[in-house]
Amino acid sequence: MNLAFDLNTIWFFLVGVLFAGYAMLDGFDLGVGALHLFTRGDENRRILLNAIAPIWDGNEVWLVTGGGALFAAFPEVYATAFSGFYVAFMLLLFGLIFRAVAIEFRSKQPMAWWRRFWDISFSLSSILSSLLIGVALGNMAWGVPLDAQGNFNGSFWSLIHPYSVLVGLCTVALFTMHGSIYLVLKTEGALQQQVREWSRSTIISFVLFYITVTMFTLLYVPHMTDTIRANPWLFLVALVNMLAIANIPREIFHGREMRAFLSSCAAVIALLLLFGIGTYPNLVYSNPQPANSLTIYNAASSRKTLQIMLIIALCGVPMVLAYTGSIYWIFRGKVKLDAHSY
Amino acid sequence: MDVFLLSRLQFAFTIAFHYIFPPLSIGLGVLLVIMEARWLKTRDPLYLEMTKFWARIFGLIFALGVASGIVMEFQFGTNWSIYSRYVGDVFGSALAAEGIFAFFLESGFLAILLFGWNRVKPVTHFLATCMVALGAHFSAVWIIVANSWQQTPAGHHIVGFGTGLRAEIVDFWQVVFNPSSLHRLSHTLAGAWQAGAFLALSVAAYYLLRNKHIAFSKATLRIALPVAMIASLLQLLTGHASASGVARNQPAKLAAFEGHYPASAPADMYLFGWVNQEKERVQLGLRIPGMLSWMVHGDSKAPLTGLQAFPPDDRPPVNLVFQTYHLMVLLGMGLIGLSLLALLLQFRNRLSEQRWLLWIFVFAVLGPQAANQLGWASAEVGRQPWIVQNLLRTRDAFSPNVSGGELLFSLVMFFIVYALLLALFIYLLNDKIQHGPEERTSMEGHRA
């Protein structure tokens, strides 16, 4: 498929930016959640929690805004995907609800059972949320049965198949790796030593999943590679992705924590970019009847709306980036617990 | 199971639960700005302690608002897919704008408000508090714009045919400033300020009755009482403007507010009553003849369009709208009286002696909460059977491909999870209030 640089493609890209921003930012705090139960001792767990405390709900806004932008720019996709994947999305919502309140509630009471309950909630809901996001991505790539009106006519169980589960697990591995590298950046002393060891195993497990998913995609989901084959220069993205991943262990070995984290961010972005290139110009690929697919053209809002939204994005996004950047800067450095911490 | 009914039930339940929290964030946001401004101006540590105390409570409320709010962002797609396809071009834009202009602002600067006390200069912290409050207000702006467009659609045209009909934007500013958005926004914001102010008053009154944290409580009263009174009085103006707008734009809803049936006749107003929908009249009511006509047109003889001008299929469930509307008005009047009385006593420095009044204030926190819920119920139920007034019917808008079993699963889950969250919220809120304004670290506790 050839690339066209029109308004619809710009919006495909912008919605992609929001979801990639979500994966890059909430990805690491979901990963911290996945690792949470592996830490021993209340103080260590509080350090992990407070490493993400100031920024996690700002990170989640990327998902909420991504959902809103999808609604505005591609309402057909918003309607089809969310009603079609109903049970999966409800589980995701319950996961995100439990996660939000677990972070807020955990340290509000001193009882051991209270803290254990919210520790488990936080960790399981983080893993469940990552898994479901991955399963959804896997289904978008593999394709789902759509009728001529664009409605999904499968069931929840038809969304669970080897490929989607594999992508789901790969997403958990990706976020866990990303989270462990973030924690290397935010911790010190014995805890950092432990986190460093985690990062080694999470990198290895992610690379194994990554290779498996890539092989599986090349063999069984060939339409995901059509665009790259038509535009060989896009192979550069795959190359950047591999280099970014390979660079992570190197930076950690040299103790350059920030560069390791930035490499991990680049790897997440490049992966999402590859996913976007693979699905383009489809948003929901229809399998077995590709003619029913929802594309950036047949699922889009009017030209007028896309233009208005572009102006809104051009006003809003630079401001968001500026103050989000400043807030990350204000909370830079190692976690120190104080009276205001969770 | 009836998918349509369950979809409505789920939406009503999840939005009602969610709507406990955003008005409190908006109202407390205003109070936090005032409190921290006082701290910067006077450098009296009392105000710093006060700001920190309310910031902690704000954090708790905000977390529940986020947790229950994310459901709302996706529920249009999950349960109202036909609606989403129909309105996405218009409604989706407002929702996306809310994300970009409001949510990022609010949750970003919340980090500094809650965790940044030792990391930034006091002035920077104050600016962050202002941004959080501003973000909370922006969020109200965009969601009210979206909802008002459902009430009074403008700036769009309808394209397509058959099942592929949809509304598309023609004029963005007409969508934003549709005929009802401004007065509905002001009415909702004033309700939110009431919710925040009465929460602060409730806690302060409780401390005074318990003879604890006296200086803190009196200072809180001095800040929250004027806000409560101004917001309550504003409800008169904005409520009247809203009702006049409803009279112009949604006559069936206005008729349902007062149970006014004759197709065209002078309309009465009721202090209370019970609408008999079979006999098409109000029973057991206390009536002020011609008052509604006078309120709308300044003439008690002026005819108003009644429910009989609409086919039965186009009428809302009249009694439910009547009752929710009247209870809201009643509560609103009560809150005005209460805040005026308290402010009068405050001026004469006799408020803290009136224990009965303080007890009323302890429980009056429920007043704005109930009025906000009832007001929304009458606004939304009053629009029925339409999901978008005169364009799309609610029963034609739900997701047809979600099964009854799936809906039952999600609805039961929401009941269980939200009941748990509400219990925990009240437990933790009470715990913070009992503990009082002194700081404590999470490591301390009741455990020996």
PDB file of N, CA and C in Angstrom, chain B residues 401-430:
ATOM      1  N   ASN B 401     -24.935  -5.050  18.833  1.00  0.00           N
ATOM      2  CA  ASN B 401     -24.129  -6.282  18.792  1.00  0.00           C
ATOM      3  C   ASN B 401     -23.596  -6.695  20.161  1.00  0.00           C
ATOM      4  N   VAL B 402     -23.996  -5.961  21.217  1.00  0.00           N
ATOM      5  CA  VAL B 402     -23.634  -6.400  22.569  1.00  0.00           C
ATOM      6  C   VAL B 402     -24.798  -7.241  23.084  1.00  0.00           C
ATOM      7  N   SER B 403     -24.506  -8.410  23.650  1.00  0.00           N
ATOM      8  CA  SER B 403     -25.599  -9.306  24.056  1.00  0.00           C
ATOM      9  C   SER B 403     -26.084  -8.957  25.464  1.00  0.00           C
ATOM     10  N   GLY B 404     -27.306  -9.397  25.773  1.00  0.00           N
ATOM     11  CA  GLY B 404     -27.864  -9.163  27.095  1.00  0.00           C
ATOM     12  C   GLY B 404     -26.995  -9.748  28.189  1.00  0.00           C
ATOM     13  N   GLY B 405     -26.442 -10.923  27.927  1.00  0.00           N
ATOM     14  CA  GLY B 405     -25.586 -11.569  28.922  1.00  0.00           C
ATOM     15  C   GLY B 405     -24.342 -10.754  29.213  1.00  0.00           C
ATOM     16  N   GLU B 406     -23.730 -10.219  28.157  1.00  0.00           N
ATOM     17  CA  GLU B 406     -22.523  -9.400  28.331  1.00  0.00           C
ATOM     18  C   GLU B 406     -22.843  -8.153  29.154  1.00  0.00           C
ATOM     19  N   LEU B 407     -24.004  -7.557  28.839  1.00  0.00           N
ATOM     20  CA  LEU B 407     -24.398  -6.349  29.561  1.00  0.00           C
ATOM     21  C   LEU B 407     -24.686  -6.636  31.024  1.00  0.00           C
ATOM     22  N   LEU B 408     -25.335  -7.769  31.263  1.00  0.00           N
ATOM     23  CA  LEU B 408     -25.647  -8.138  32.636  1.00  0.00           C
ATOM     24  C   LEU B 408     -24.355  -8.322  33.415  1.00  0.00           C
ATOM     25  N   PHE B 409     -23.382  -8.958  32.778  1.00  0.00           N
ATOM     26  CA  PHE B 409     -22.075  -9.145  33.406  1.00  0.00           C
ATOM     27  C   PHE B 409     -21.467  -7.793  33.793  1.00  0.00           C
ATOM     28  N   SER B 410     -21.416  -6.865  32.823  1.00  0.00           N
ATOM     29  CA  SER B 410     -20.757  -5.587  33.121  1.00  0.00           C
ATOM     30  C   SER B 410     -21.554  -4.795  34.158  1.00  0.00           C
ATOM     31  N   LEU B 411     -22.884  -4.852  34.069  1.00  0.00           N
ATOM     32  CA  LEU B 411     -23.702  -4.076  34.998  1.00  0.00           C
ATOM     33  C   LEU B 411     -23.528  -4.583  36.428  1.00  0.00           C
ATOM     34  N   VAL B 412     -23.562  -5.907  36.589  1.00  0.00           N
ATOM     35  CA  VAL B 412     -23.381  -6.475  37.929  1.00  0.00           C
ATOM     36  C   VAL B 412     -21.990  -6.127  38.455  1.00  0.00           C
ATOM     37  N   MET B 413     -20.988  -6.202  37.579  1.00  0.00           N
ATOM     38  CA  MET B 413     -19.630  -5.847  37.990  1.00  0.00           C
ATOM     39  C   MET B 413     -19.561  -4.384  38.449  1.00  0.00           C
ATOM     40  N   PHE B 414     -20.218  -3.498  37.692  1.00  0.00           N
ATOM     41  CA  PHE B 414     -20.209  -2.082  38.083  1.00  0.00           C
ATOM     42  C   PHE B 414     -20.876  -1.900  39.446  1.00  0.00           C
ATOM     43  N   PHE B 415     -21.994  -2.588  39.662  1.00  0.00           N
ATOM     44  CA  PHE B 415     -22.666  -2.484  40.960  1.00  0.00           C
ATOM     45  C   PHE B 415     -21.710  -2.875  42.075  1.00  0.00           C
ATOM     46  N   ILE B 416     -21.073  -4.022  41.920  1.00  0.00           N
ATOM     47  CA  ILE B 416     -20.211  -4.540  42.989  1.00  0.00           C
ATOM     48  C   ILE B 416     -19.013  -3.617  43.198  1.00  0.00           C
ATOM     49  N   VAL B 417     -18.330  -3.303  42.090  1.00  0.00           N
ATOM     50  CA  VAL B 417     -17.100  -2.510  42.204  1.00  0.00           C
ATOM     51  C   VAL B 417     -17.403  -1.113  42.744  1.00  0.00           C
ATOM     52  N   TYR B 418     -18.453  -0.479  42.249  1.00  0.00           N
ATOM     53  CA  TYR B 418     -18.752   0.883  42.684  1.00  0.00           C
ATOM     54  C   TYR B 418     -19.251   0.913  44.127  1.00  0.00           C
ATOM     55  N   ALA B 419     -19.999  -0.128  44.535  1.00  0.00           N
ATOM     56  CA  ALA B 419     -20.429  -0.171  45.934  1.00  0.00           C
ATOM     57  C   ALA B 419     -19.195  -0.250  46.832  1.00  0.00           C
ATOM     58  N   LEU B 420     -18.246  -1.093  46.427  1.00  0.00           N
ATOM     59  CA  LEU B 420     -17.001  -1.221  47.191  1.00  0.00           C
ATOM     60  C   LEU B 420     -16.256   0.111  47.225  1.00  0.00           C
ATOM     61  N   LEU B 421     -16.145   0.755  46.062  1.00  0.00           N
ATOM     62  CA  LEU B 421     -15.398   2.018  46.001  1.00  0.00           C
ATOM     63  C   LEU B 421     -16.070   3.097  46.839  1.00  0.00           C
ATOM     64  N   LEU B 422     -17.389   3.152  46.801  1.00  0.00           N
ATOM     65  CA  LEU B 422     -18.080   4.180  47.569  1.00  0.00           C
ATOM     66  C   LEU B 422     -17.850   3.960  49.063  1.00  0.00           C
ATOM     67  N   ALA B 423     -17.942   2.697  49.490  1.00  0.00           N
ATOM     68  CA  ALA B 423     -17.712   2.390  50.906  1.00  0.00           C
ATOM     69  C   ALA B 423     -16.286   2.784  51.298  1.00  0.00           C
ATOM     70  N   LEU B 424     -15.310   2.430  50.463  1.00  0.00           N
ATOM     71  CA  LEU B 424     -13.919   2.749  50.775  1.00  0.00           C
ATOM     72  C   LEU B 424     -13.686   4.254  50.764  1.00  0.00           C
ATOM     73  N   PHE B 425     -14.325   4.930  49.813  1.00  0.00           N
ATOM     74  CA  PHE B 425     -14.180   6.385  49.731  1.00  0.00           C
ATOM     75  C   PHE B 425     -14.671   7.040  51.022  1.00  0.00           C
ATOM     76  N   ILE B 426     -15.850   6.643  51.462  1.00  0.00           N
ATOM     77  CA  ILE B 426     -16.412   7.253  52.667  1.00  0.00           C
ATOM     78  C   ILE B 426     -15.555   6.905  53.883  1.00  0.00           C
ATOM     79  N   TYR B 427     -15.081   5.661  53.927  1.00  0.00           N
ATOM     80  CA  TYR B 427     -14.227   5.227  55.031  1.00  0.00           C
ATOM     81  C   TYR B 427     -12.942   6.055  55.087  1.00  0.00           C
ATOM     82  N   LEU B 428     -12.278   6.221  53.943  1.00  0.00           N
ATOM     83  CA  LEU B 428     -11.007   6.951  53.937  1.00  0.00           C
ATOM     84  C   LEU B 428     -11.211   8.444  54.151  1.00  0.00           C
ATOM     85  N   LEU B 429     -12.314   8.973  53.596  1.00  0.00           N
ATOM     86  CA  LEU B 429     -12.609  10.391  53.790  1.00  0.00           C
ATOM     87  C   LEU B 429     -12.849  10.663  55.274  1.00  0.00           C
ATOM     88  N   ASN B 430     -13.653   9.796  55.884  1.00  0.00           N
ATOM     89  CA  ASN B 430     -13.931   9.943  57.310  1.00  0.00           C
ATOM     90  C   ASN B 430     -12.638   9.826  58.120  1.00  0.00           C
TER      91      ASN B 430
END
